[in-house]
Coordinates of C-alpha atoms in Angstrom, one line a residue:
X9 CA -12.0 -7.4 34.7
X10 CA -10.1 -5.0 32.8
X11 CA -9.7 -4.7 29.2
X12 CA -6.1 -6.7 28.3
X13 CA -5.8 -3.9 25.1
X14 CA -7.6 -1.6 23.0
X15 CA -5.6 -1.9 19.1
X16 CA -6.2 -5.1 17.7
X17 CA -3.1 -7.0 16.8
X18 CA -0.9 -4.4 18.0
X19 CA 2.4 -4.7 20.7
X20 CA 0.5 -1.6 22.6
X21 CA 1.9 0.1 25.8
X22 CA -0.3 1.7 28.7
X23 CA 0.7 5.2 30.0
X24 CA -0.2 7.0 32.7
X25 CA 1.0 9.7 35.4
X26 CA 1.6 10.5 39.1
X27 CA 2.1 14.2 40.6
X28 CA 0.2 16.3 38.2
X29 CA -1.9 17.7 41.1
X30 CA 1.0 18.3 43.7
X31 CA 2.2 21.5 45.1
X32 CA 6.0 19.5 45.4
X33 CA 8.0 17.3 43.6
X34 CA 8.8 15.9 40.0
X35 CA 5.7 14.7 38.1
X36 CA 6.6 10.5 37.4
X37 CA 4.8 8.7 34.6
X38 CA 5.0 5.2 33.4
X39 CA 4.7 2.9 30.6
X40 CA 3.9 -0.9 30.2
X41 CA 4.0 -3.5 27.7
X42 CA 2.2 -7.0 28.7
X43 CA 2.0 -9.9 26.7
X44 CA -0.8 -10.6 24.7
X45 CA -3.6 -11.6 26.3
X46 CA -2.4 -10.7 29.6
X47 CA -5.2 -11.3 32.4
X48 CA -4.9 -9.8 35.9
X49 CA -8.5 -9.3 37.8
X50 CA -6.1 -7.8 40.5
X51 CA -4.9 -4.7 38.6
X52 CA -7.1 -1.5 38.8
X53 CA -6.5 2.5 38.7
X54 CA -4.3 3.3 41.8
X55 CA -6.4 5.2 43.1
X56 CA -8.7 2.5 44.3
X57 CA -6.0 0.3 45.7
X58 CA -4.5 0.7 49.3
X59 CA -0.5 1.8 49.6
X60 CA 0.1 -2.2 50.5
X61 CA -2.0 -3.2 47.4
X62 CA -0.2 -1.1 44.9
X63 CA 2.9 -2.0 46.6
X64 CA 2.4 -5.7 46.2
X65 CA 1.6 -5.1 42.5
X66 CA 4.2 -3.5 41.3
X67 CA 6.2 -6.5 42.1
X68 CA 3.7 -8.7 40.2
X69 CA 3.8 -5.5 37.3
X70 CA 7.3 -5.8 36.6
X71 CA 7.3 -9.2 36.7
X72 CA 5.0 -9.6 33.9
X73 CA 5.2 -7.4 32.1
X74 CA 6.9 -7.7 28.6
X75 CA 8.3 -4.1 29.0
X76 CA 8.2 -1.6 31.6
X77 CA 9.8 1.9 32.3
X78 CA 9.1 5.6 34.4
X79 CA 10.1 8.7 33.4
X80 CA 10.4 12.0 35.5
X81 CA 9.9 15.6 35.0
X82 CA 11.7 17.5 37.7
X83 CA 10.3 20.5 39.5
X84 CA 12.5 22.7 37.4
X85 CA 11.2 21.7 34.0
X86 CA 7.6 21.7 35.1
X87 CA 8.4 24.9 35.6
X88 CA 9.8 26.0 32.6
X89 CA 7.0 24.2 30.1
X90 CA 4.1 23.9 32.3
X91 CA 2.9 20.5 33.9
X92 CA 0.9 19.2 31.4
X93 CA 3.6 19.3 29.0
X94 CA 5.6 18.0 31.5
X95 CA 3.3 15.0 31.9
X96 CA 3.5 14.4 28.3
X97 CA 7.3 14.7 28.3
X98 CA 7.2 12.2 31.3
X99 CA 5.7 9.7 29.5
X100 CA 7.6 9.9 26.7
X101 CA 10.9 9.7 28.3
X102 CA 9.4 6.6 30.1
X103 CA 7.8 5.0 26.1
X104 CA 11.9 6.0 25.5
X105 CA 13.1 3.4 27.8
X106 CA 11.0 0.5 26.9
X107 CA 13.2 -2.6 26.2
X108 CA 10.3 -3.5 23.4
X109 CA 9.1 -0.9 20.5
X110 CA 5.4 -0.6 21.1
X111 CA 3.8 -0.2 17.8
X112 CA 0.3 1.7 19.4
X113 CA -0.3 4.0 22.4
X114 CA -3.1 4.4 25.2
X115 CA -3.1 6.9 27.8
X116 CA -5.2 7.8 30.8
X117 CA -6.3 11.1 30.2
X118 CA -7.5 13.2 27.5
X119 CA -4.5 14.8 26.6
X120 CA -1.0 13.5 24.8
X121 CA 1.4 14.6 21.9
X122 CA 2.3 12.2 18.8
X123 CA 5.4 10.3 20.1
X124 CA 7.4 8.8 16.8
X125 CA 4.2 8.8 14.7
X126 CA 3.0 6.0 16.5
X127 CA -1.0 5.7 16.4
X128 CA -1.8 6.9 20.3
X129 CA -5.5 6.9 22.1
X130 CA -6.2 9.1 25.1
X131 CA -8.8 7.4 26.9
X132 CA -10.8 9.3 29.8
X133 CA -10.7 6.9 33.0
X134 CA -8.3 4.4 31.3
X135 CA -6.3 3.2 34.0
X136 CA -10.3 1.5 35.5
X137 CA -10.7 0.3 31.9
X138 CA -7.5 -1.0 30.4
X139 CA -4.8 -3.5 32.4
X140 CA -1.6 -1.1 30.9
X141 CA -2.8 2.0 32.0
X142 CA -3.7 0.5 35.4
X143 CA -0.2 -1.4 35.5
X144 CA 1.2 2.4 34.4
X145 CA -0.7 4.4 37.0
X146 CA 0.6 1.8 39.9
X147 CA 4.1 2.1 38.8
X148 CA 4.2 5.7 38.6
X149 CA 2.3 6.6 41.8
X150 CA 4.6 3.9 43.6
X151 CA 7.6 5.2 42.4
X152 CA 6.5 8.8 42.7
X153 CA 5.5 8.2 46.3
X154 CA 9.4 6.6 47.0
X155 CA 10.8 9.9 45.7
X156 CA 8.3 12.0 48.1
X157 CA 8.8 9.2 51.0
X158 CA 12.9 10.1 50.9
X159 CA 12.2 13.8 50.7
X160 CA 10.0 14.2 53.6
X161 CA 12.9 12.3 55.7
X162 CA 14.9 15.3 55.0
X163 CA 12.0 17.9 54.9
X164 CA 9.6 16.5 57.7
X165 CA 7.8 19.8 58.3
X166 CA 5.8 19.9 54.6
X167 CA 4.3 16.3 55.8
X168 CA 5.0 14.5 52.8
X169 CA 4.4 10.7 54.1
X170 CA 1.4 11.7 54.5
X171 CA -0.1 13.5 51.6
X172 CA 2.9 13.1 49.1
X173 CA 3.3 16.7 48.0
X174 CA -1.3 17.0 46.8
X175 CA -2.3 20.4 48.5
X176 CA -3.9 19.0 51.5
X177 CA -4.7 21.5 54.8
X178 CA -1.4 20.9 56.4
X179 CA 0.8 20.7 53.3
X180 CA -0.2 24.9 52.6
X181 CA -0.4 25.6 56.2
X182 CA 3.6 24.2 56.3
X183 CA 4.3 26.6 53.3
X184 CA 2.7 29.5 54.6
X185 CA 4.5 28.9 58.1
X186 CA 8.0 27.9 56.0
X187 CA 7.3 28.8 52.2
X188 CA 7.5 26.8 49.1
X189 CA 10.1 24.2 48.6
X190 CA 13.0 25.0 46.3
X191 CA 13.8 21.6 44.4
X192 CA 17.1 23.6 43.5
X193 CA 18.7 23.7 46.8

């Protein structure tokens, strides 16, 4: 069972990111509020849940959860400040459209950038440790995957349904046969 929080006390939110490793597509990243307490033994990193799994969790996710939000980072601004930064800036836009103030941060990763002085943790493997940072990295690998889902509709030849933009074998041999993807078109 995952951790329900990691500041004592605190209203804390969970972050976490989808996309970062892609060779298409905007970078999404979440943030979640639960009450306190919360238990789920269902919730766990992403990663280790089937596409049905995460799917069925979202709905439970949003349900729950005291506050909830994603935030994107299109192609274009990855771009211009690098996709770490835009990572970072995903999350915050998402921590910007929380219906509750958190008063702490946690974040799967090692990396993050004060948002409104608020005390943050980056924790290495959070979203198998802590139920916000699980909830997070569900809702923005869900969501991410919609965007890439309705993209490859349109754009069929990158196959995007099946590796949603990651640099698999057939994703670079699609963009050596019909070259990158310009978001801007």
């Amino acid at each position: 069972m995952l951790a329900s929080h990691y500041y004592e006390g605190k209203v804390e939110a969970g972050c976490d990111e989808a996309g970062r490793g892609c060779l298409a597509g905007s970078v999404y990243a979440a943030a979640v509020i639960f009450p306190e307490n919360y238990q789920n033994e269902d919730l766990n990193d992403s990663k280790q849940l089937t596409d049905k799994r995460r799917k069925q969790l979202r709905e439970i996710i949003e349900r729950d959860a005291v506050a909830w939000a994603v935030g994107i980072v299109t192609p274009e601004e990855i771009d211009k400040i690098n996709i770490l930064n835009a990572s970072i800036l995903a999350m915050h836009r998402a921590l910007d459209q929380l219906k509750v103030r958190p008063e702490a941060i946690i974040v799967d990763g090692n990396r993050f950038k004060a948002y409104q002085k608020l005390p943050h943790t980056t924790i290495v493997k959070g979203d198998g440790k802590y139920l916000s940072i699980a909830a997070a990295s569900i809702l923005a690998k869900t969501y991410r995957d919609d965007y890439m889902d309705a993209l490859a509709e349109e754009y069929p030849q990158y196959d995007w349904l099946s590796n949603k933009g990651y640099p698999t074998k057939k994703h670079r041999d699609a963009i050596r046969q019909y070259g990158s993807f310009d978001f801007q078109d």
